[in-house]
Coordinates of C-alpha atoms and ligand atoms in Angstrom, one line a residue:
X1 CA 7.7 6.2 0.9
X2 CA 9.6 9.3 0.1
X3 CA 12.9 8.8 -0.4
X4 CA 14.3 12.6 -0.6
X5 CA 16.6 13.8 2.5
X6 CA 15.5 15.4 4.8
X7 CA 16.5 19.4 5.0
X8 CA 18.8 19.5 8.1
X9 CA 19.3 23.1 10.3
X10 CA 22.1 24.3 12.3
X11 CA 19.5 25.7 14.6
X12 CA 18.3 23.3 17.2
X13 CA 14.5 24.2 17.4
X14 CA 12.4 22.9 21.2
X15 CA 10.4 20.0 20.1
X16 CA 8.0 20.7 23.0
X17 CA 6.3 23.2 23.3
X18 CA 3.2 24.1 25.1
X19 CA 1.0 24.7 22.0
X20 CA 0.9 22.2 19.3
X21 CA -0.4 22.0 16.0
X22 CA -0.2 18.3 15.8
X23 CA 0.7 15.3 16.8
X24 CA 3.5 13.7 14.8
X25 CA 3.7 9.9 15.7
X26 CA 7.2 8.6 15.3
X27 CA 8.3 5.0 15.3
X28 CA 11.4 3.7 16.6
X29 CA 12.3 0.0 15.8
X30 CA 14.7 -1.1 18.6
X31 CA 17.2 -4.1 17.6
X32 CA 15.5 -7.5 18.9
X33 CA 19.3 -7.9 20.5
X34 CA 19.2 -4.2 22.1
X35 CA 19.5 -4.2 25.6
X36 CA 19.5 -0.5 26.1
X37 CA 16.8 1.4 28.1
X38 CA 13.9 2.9 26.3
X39 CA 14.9 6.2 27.7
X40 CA 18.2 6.3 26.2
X41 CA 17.0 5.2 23.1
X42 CA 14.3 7.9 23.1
X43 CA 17.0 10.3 24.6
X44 CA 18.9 9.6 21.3
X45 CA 15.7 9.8 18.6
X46 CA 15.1 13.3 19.9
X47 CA 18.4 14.1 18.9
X48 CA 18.4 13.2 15.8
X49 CA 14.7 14.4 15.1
X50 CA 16.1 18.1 16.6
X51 CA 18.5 17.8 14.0
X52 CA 15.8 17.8 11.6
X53 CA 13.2 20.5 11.7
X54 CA 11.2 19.9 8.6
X55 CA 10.9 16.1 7.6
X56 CA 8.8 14.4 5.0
X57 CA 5.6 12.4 6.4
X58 CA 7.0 8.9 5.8
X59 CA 10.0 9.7 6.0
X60 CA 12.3 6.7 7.7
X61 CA 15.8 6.6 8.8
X62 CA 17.7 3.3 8.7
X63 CA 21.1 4.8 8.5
X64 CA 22.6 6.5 11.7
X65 CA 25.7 8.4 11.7
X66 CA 25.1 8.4 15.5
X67 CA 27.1 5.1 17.3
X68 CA 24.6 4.6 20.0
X69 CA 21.5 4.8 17.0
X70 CA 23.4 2.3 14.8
X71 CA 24.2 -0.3 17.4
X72 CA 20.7 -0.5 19.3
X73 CA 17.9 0.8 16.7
X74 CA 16.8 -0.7 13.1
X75 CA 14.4 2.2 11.8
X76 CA 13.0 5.4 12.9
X77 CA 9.6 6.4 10.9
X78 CA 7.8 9.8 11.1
X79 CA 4.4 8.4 10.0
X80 CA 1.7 9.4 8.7
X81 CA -2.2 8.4 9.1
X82 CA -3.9 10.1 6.6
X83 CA -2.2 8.6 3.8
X84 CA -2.5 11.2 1.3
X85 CA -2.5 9.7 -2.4
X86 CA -1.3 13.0 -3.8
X87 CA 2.3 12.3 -2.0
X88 CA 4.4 12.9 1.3
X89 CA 4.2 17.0 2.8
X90 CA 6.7 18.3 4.9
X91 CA 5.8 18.4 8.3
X92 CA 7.2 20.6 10.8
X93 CA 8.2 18.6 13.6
X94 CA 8.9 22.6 15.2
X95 CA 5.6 22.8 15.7
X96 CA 3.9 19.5 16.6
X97 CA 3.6 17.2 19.8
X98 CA 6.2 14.2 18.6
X99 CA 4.7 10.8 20.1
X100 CA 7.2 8.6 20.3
X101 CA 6.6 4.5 19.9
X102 CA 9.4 2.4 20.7
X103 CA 9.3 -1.8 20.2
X104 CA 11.2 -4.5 19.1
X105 CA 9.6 -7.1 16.4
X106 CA 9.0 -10.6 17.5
X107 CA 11.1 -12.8 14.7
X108 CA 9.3 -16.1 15.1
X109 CA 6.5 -16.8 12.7
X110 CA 3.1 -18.2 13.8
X111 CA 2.1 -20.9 16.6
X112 CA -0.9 -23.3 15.7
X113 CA -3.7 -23.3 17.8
X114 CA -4.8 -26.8 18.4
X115 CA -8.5 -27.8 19.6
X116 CA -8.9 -31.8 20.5
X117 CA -11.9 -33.1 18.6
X118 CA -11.9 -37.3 19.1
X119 CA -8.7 -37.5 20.0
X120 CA -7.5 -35.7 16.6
X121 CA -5.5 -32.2 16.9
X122 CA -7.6 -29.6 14.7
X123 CA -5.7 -26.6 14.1
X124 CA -7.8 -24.0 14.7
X125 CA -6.0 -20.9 14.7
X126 CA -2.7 -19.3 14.2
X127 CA -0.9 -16.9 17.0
X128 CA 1.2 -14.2 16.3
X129 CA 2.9 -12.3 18.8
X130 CA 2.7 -8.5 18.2
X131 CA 4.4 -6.7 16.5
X132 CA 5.7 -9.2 14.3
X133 CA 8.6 -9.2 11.5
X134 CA 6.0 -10.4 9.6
X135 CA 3.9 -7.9 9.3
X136 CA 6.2 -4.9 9.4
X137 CA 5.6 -2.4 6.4
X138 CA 2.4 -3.9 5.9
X139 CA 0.3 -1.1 6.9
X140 CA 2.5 1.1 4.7
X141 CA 2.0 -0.7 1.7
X142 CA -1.6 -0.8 1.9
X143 CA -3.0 2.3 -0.4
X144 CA -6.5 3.4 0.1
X145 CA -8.3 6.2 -1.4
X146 CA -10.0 8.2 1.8
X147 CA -9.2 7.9 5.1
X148 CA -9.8 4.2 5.9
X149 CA -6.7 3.6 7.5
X150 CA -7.1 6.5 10.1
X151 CA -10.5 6.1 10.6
X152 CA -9.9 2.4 11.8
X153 CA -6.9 3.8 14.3
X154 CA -9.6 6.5 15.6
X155 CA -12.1 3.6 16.1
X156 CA -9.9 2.1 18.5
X157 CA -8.3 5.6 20.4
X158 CA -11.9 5.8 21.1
X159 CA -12.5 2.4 21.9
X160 CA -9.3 2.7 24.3
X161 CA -10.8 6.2 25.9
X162 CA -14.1 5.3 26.3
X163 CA -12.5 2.2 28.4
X164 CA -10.3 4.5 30.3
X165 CA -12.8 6.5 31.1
X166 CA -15.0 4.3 32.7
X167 CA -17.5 4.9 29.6
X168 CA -21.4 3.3 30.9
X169 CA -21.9 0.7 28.5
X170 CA -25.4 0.3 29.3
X171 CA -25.8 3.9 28.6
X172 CA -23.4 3.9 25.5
X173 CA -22.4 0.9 24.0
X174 CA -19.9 -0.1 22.1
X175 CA -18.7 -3.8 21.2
X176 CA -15.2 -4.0 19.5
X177 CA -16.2 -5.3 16.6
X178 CA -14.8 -4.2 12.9
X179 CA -16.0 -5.9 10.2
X180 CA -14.4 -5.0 6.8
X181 CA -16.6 -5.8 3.9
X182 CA -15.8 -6.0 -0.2
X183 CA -14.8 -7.9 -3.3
X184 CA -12.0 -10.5 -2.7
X185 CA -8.5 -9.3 -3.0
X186 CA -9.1 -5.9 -1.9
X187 CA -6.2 -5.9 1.1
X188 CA -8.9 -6.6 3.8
X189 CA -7.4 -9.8 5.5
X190 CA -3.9 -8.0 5.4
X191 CA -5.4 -4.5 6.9
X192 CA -6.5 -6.6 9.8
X193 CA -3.4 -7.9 10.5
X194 CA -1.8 -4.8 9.6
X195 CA -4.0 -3.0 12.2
X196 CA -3.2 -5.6 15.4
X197 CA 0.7 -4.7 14.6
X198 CA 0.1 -1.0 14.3
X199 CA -1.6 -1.0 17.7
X200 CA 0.6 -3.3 19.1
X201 CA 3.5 -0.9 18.0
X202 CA 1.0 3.0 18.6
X203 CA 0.1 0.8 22.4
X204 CA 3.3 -0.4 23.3
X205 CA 3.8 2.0 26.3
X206 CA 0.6 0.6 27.6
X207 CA 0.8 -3.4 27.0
X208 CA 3.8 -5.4 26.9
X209 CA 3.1 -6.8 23.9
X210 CA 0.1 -7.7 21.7
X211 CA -1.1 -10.8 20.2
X212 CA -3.1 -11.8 17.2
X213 CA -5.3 -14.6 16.9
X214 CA -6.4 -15.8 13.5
X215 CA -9.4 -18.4 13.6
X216 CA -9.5 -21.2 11.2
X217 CA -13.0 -20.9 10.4
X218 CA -12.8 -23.3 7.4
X219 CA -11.1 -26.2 10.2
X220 CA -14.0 -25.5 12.7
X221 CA -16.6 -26.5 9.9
X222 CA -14.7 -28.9 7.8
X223 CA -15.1 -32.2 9.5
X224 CA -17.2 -32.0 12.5
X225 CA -19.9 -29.5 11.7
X226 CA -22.6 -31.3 14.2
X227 CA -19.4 -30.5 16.6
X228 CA -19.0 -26.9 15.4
X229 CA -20.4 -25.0 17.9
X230 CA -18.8 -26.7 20.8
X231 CA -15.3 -26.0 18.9
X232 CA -16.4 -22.1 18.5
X233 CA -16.8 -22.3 22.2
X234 CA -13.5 -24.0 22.8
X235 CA -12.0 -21.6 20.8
X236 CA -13.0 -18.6 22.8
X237 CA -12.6 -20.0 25.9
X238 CA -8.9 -20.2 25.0
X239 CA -9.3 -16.8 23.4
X240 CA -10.5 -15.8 27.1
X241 CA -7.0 -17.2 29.1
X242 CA -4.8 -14.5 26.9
X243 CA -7.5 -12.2 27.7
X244 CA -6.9 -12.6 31.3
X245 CA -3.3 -11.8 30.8
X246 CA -4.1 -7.9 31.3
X247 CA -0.6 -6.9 29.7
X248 CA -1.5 -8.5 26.6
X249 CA -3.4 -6.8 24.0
X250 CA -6.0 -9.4 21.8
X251 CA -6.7 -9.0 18.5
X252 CA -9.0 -11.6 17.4
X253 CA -9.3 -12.1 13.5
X254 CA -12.1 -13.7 11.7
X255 CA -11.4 -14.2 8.4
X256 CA -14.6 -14.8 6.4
X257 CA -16.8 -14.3 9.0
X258 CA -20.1 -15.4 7.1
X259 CA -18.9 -18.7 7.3
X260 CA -19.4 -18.8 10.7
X261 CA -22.5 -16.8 10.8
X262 CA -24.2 -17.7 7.9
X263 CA -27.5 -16.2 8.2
X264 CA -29.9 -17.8 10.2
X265 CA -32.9 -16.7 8.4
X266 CA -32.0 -19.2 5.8
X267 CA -31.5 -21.8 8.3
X268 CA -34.6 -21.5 9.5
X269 CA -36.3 -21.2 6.0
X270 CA -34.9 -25.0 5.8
X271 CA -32.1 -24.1 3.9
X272 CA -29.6 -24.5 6.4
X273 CA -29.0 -27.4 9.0
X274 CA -29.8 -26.1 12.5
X275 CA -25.9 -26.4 13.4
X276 CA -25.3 -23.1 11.6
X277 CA -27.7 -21.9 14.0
X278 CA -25.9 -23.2 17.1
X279 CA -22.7 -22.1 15.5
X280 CA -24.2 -18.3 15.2
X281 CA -25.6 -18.2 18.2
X282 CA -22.3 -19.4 20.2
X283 CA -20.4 -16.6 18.5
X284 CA -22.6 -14.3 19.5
X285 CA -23.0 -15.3 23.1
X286 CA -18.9 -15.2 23.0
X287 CA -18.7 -11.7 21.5
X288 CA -21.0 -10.6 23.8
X289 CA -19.0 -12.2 26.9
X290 CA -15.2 -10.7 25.6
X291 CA -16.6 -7.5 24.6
X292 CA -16.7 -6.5 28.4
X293 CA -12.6 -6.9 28.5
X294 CA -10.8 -3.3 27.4
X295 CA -7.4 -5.5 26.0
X296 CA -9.5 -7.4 23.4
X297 CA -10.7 -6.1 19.6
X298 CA -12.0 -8.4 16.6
X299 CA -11.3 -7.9 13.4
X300 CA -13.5 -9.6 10.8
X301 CA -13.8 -9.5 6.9
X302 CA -16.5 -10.9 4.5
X303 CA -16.7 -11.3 1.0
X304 CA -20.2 -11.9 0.4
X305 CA -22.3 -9.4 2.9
X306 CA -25.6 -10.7 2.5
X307 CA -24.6 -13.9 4.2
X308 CA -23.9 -12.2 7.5
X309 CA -26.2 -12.8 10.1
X310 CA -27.8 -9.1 10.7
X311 CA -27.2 -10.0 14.5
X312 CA -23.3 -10.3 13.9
X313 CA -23.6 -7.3 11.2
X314 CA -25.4 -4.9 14.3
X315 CA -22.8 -5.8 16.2
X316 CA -20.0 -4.4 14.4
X317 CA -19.1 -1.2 15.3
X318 CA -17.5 -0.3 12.3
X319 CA -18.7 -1.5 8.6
X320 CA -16.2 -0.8 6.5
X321 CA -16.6 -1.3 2.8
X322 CA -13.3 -1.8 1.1
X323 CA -13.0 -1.8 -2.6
X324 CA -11.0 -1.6 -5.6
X325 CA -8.1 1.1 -5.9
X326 CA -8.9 4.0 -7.8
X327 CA -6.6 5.3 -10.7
X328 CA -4.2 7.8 -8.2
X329 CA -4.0 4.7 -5.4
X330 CA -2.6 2.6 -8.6
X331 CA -0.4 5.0 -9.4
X332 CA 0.8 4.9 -6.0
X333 CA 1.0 1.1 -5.9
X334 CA 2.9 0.7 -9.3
X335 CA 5.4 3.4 -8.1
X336 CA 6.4 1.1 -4.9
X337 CA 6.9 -1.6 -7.3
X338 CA 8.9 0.2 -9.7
X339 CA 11.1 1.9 -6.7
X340 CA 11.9 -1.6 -5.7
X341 CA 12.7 -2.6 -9.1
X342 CA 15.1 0.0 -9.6
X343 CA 16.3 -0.2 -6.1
X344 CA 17.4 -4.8 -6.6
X345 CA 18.9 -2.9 -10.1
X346 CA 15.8 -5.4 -12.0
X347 CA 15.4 -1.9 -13.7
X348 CA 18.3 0.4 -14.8
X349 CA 19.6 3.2 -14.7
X350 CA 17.4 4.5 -11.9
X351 CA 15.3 7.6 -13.4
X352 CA 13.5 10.0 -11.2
X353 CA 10.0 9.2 -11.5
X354 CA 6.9 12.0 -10.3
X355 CA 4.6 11.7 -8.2
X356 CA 1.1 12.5 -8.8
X357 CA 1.5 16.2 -7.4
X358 CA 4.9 16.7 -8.6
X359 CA 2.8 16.1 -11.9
X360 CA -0.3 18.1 -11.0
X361 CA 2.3 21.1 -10.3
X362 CA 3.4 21.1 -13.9
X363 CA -0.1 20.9 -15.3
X364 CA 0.3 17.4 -16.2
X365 CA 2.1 18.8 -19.2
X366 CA 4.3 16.4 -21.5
X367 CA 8.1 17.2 -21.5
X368 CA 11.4 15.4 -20.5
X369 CA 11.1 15.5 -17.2
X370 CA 7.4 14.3 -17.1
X371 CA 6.9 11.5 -19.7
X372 CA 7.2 8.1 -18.0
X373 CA 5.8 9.5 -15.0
X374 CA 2.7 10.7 -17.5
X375 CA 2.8 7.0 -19.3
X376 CA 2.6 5.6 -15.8
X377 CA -0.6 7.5 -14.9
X378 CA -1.8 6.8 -18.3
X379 CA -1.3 2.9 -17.5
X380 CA -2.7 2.9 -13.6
X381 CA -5.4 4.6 -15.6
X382 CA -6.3 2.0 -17.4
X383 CA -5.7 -0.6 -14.3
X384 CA -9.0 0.9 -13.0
X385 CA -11.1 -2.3 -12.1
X386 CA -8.1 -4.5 -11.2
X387 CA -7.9 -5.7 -7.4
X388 CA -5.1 -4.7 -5.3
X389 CA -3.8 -8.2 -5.1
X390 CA -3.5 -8.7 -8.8
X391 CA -1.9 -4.6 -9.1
X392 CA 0.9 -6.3 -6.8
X393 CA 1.4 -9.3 -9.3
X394 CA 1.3 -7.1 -12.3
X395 CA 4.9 -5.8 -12.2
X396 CA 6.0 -9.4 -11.9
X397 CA 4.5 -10.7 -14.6
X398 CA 5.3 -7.7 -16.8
X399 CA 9.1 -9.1 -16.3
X400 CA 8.1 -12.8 -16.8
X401 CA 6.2 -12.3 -19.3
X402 CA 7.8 -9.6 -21.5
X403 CA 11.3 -8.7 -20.1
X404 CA 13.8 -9.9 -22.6
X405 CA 17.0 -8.0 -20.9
X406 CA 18.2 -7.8 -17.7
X407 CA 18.7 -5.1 -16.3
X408 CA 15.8 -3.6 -18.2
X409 CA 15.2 0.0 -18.6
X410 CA 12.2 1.7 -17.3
X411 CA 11.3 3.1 -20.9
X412 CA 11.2 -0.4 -21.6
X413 CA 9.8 -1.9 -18.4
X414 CA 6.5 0.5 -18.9
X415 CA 6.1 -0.8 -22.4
X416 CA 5.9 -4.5 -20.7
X417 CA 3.6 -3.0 -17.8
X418 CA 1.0 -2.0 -20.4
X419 CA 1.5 -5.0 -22.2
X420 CA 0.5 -7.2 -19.2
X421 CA -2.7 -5.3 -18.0
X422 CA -4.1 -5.5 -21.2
X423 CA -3.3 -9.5 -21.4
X424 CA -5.1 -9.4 -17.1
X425 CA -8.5 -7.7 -19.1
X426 CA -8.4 -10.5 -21.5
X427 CA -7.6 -13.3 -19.1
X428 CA -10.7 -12.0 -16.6
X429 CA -12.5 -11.6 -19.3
X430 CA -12.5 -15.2 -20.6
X431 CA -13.1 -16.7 -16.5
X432 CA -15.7 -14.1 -16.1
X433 CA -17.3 -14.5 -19.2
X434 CA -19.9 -17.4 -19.1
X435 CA -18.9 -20.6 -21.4
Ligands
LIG1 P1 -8.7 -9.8 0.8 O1 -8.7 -10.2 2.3 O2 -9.6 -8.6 0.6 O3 -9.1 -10.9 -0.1 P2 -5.9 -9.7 1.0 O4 -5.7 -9.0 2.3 O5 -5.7 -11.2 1.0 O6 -7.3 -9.3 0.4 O7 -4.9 -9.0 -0.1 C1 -3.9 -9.7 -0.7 C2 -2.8 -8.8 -1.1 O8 -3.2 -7.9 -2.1 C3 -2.2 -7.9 0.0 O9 -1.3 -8.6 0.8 C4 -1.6 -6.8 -0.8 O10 -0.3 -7.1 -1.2 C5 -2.5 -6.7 -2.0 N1 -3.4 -5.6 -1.9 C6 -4.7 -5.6 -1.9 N2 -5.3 -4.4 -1.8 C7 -4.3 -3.5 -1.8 C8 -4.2 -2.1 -1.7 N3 -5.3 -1.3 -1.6 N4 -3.0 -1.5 -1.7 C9 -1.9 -2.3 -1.8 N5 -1.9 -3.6 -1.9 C10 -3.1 -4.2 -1.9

């Protein structure tokens, strides 16, 4: 997130006009204890966005000079699809179409789904409603190298039109399926979830709210796999009663999906008892069934692809393989986690630190301005290989491992960073080597 100010202008410049060169999606966060009307609130964001001609993509106020702003709204985020890696443009809000979002989180944590199987509560699947505290800045946080992010929120504009329009499915079809695909660790369980809050929050002037449904897949097998099937079946059928709620929007997540559809070919090579079969076959049939609602999208992820049924795999709309950051989404990563650092005062004095074009501008030369940012690139270069999940951990460790002072200074800090992904090499090295 950039942190500069934005440039502010005397002149007050007409946010719509009839000619747009693009659509600038802004996200207001409206206290959960605000009772004020969406129009007043929006009323209010357009004067403060008026205020600001040119603004940063990513750019988010939490501060309000404005009484009215302060008492009734948390955040207000000019965002950003695209993600670029190479750092936050200006955009001119002058000349774009502004879309406006406004919500209010829902603070409660999940609900358990429970199935009855022999008079024994399973729990089956965890409910979120959307969008949830939870999950807010998760979709930020989340740094890909192309346009993964935007792509998914295209799939479902389209999704969403195609519905609208009264699409043919017979003569187009289209199932509301995503399946994300990849090594573990690679952010694919948290871009699902991340993707049911940013609809909920991009859809919020067209359902009242959204919900999130995680399945269990490991409960439905565990103990009663003979009784698996007829669980999977439960399961959607209660999927089904939020469906019916038409104000609701459903996004159903299937974590490790090939555990429910392990390929059947191998069941029926032998390999496999016929349950899996049953199993695979149920979800289908319920896919099929659901996929007929507009309100409804699954999101599924697998770690191991050739397990998938090819039945469930041609049924996803959109195969997404996610994979292992590359050197400039490290970067990125690392420089979130040192901002925070510097910003609980773990690291101090705060020093400026570049960004990757910042550093690109100045040729990537060495001088006094450039250094730690260039030692930083040098270390996310070497990170190359390491999941996202364990880039998150590294700055953590570097303090337990190495820190000796507190606060530390970043000179210091980046000595420890190196430090500890050279020990993460070793350490994967010895679990991946074999014995
Ligand atoms: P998967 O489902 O692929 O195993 P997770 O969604 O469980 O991965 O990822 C775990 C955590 O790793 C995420 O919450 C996030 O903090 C971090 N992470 C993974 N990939 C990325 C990424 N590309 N950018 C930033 N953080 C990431």
């Amino acid at each position: 997130m950039d942190t500069t100010a934005p440039e502010s202008k005397e002149h007050l410049p007409m946010l719509f006009g009839s000619e747009f060169a693009a659509t600038i999606q802004v996200e207001v966060c409206q206290k959960r204890t605000s009772a004020a009307r969406a129009e007043d609130v929006k009323m209010h964001v357009m004067n403060l966005l008026q205020r600001h001609p040119v603004i940063y993509r990513d750019y988010t106020w939490s501060k309000f000079d404005n009484e009215f702003l302060q008492k009734h709204v948390n955040s207000v985020a000019v965002v950003d699809t695209e993600m670029h890696l190479v750092d936050s443009k200006a955009v001119d809000l002058l000349n774009s179409q502004l879309q406006l979002h406004i919500f209010q989180l829902w603070e409660d944590g999940p609900a358990t789904e429970e199935l009855e199987q022999d008079n024994e509560a399973l729990s089956a699947a965890s409910h979120w409603l959307l969008p949830a505290a939870e999950f807010q800045g998760l979709w930020e946080n989340l740094v890909y190298d192309n346009e993964i992010k935007s792509n998914l929120l295209q799939y479902i504009t389209t999704t969403i039109l195609f519905s609208d329009m009264n699409v043919d499915s017979n003569v187009i079809s289209w199932n509301r399926v995503v399946l994300l695909h990849g090594p573990p660790g690679t952010g694919k369980t948290s871009l699902c979830k991340a993707l049911a809050q940013k609809l909920s929050i991009r859809l919020s002037g067209r359902y009242k709210f959204g919900q999130l449904i995680e399945i269990n897949s490991h409960s439905l097998f565990s103990k009663w796999f003979s009784e698996s099937g007829k669980l999977v079946m439960k399961m959607f059928q209660k999927i089904q009663d939020l469906i019916d709620d038409k104000e609701s929007l459903i996004c159903v997540l299937i974590d490790e999906v090939e555990s429910l559809t392990a390929s059947r070919s191998s069941s029926l090579a032998g390999t496999e008892p016929s349950d899996a079969i049953r199993v695979v076959n149920t979800l289908l049939t319920q896919i099929d069934q659901i996929k007929r609602y507009p309100n409804v999208i699954i999101l599924t992820t697998s770690n191991l692809t050739g397990k998938i049924d090819m039945a469930f795999v041609d049924r996803a709309d959109i195969k997404q393989y996610i994979g292992p950051p590359s050197a400039a989404a490290i970067f990125k990563i690392y420089l979130s986690g040192l901002e925070e650092l510097m910003k609980c005062h773990i690291i101090h004095p705060r020093q400026q630190l570049l960004n990757l074009r910042q550093l690109g501008r100045m040729n990537f030369v060495k001088s006094k301005v450039s250094d730690l940012s260039l030692q930083l690139r040098d270390i996310a270069s070497k990170s190359q290989g390491l999941s996202g999940r364990t880039l998150r951990k590294i700055p953590f460790l570097a303090h337990a491992l190495y820190v000796q002072e507190s606060p530390v200074s970043l000179e210091c800090f980046l000595e420890c960073l190196s430090k500890t992904v050279d020990r993460q090499f070793c350490e994967n090295d010895i679990f991946i080597s074999p014995h």
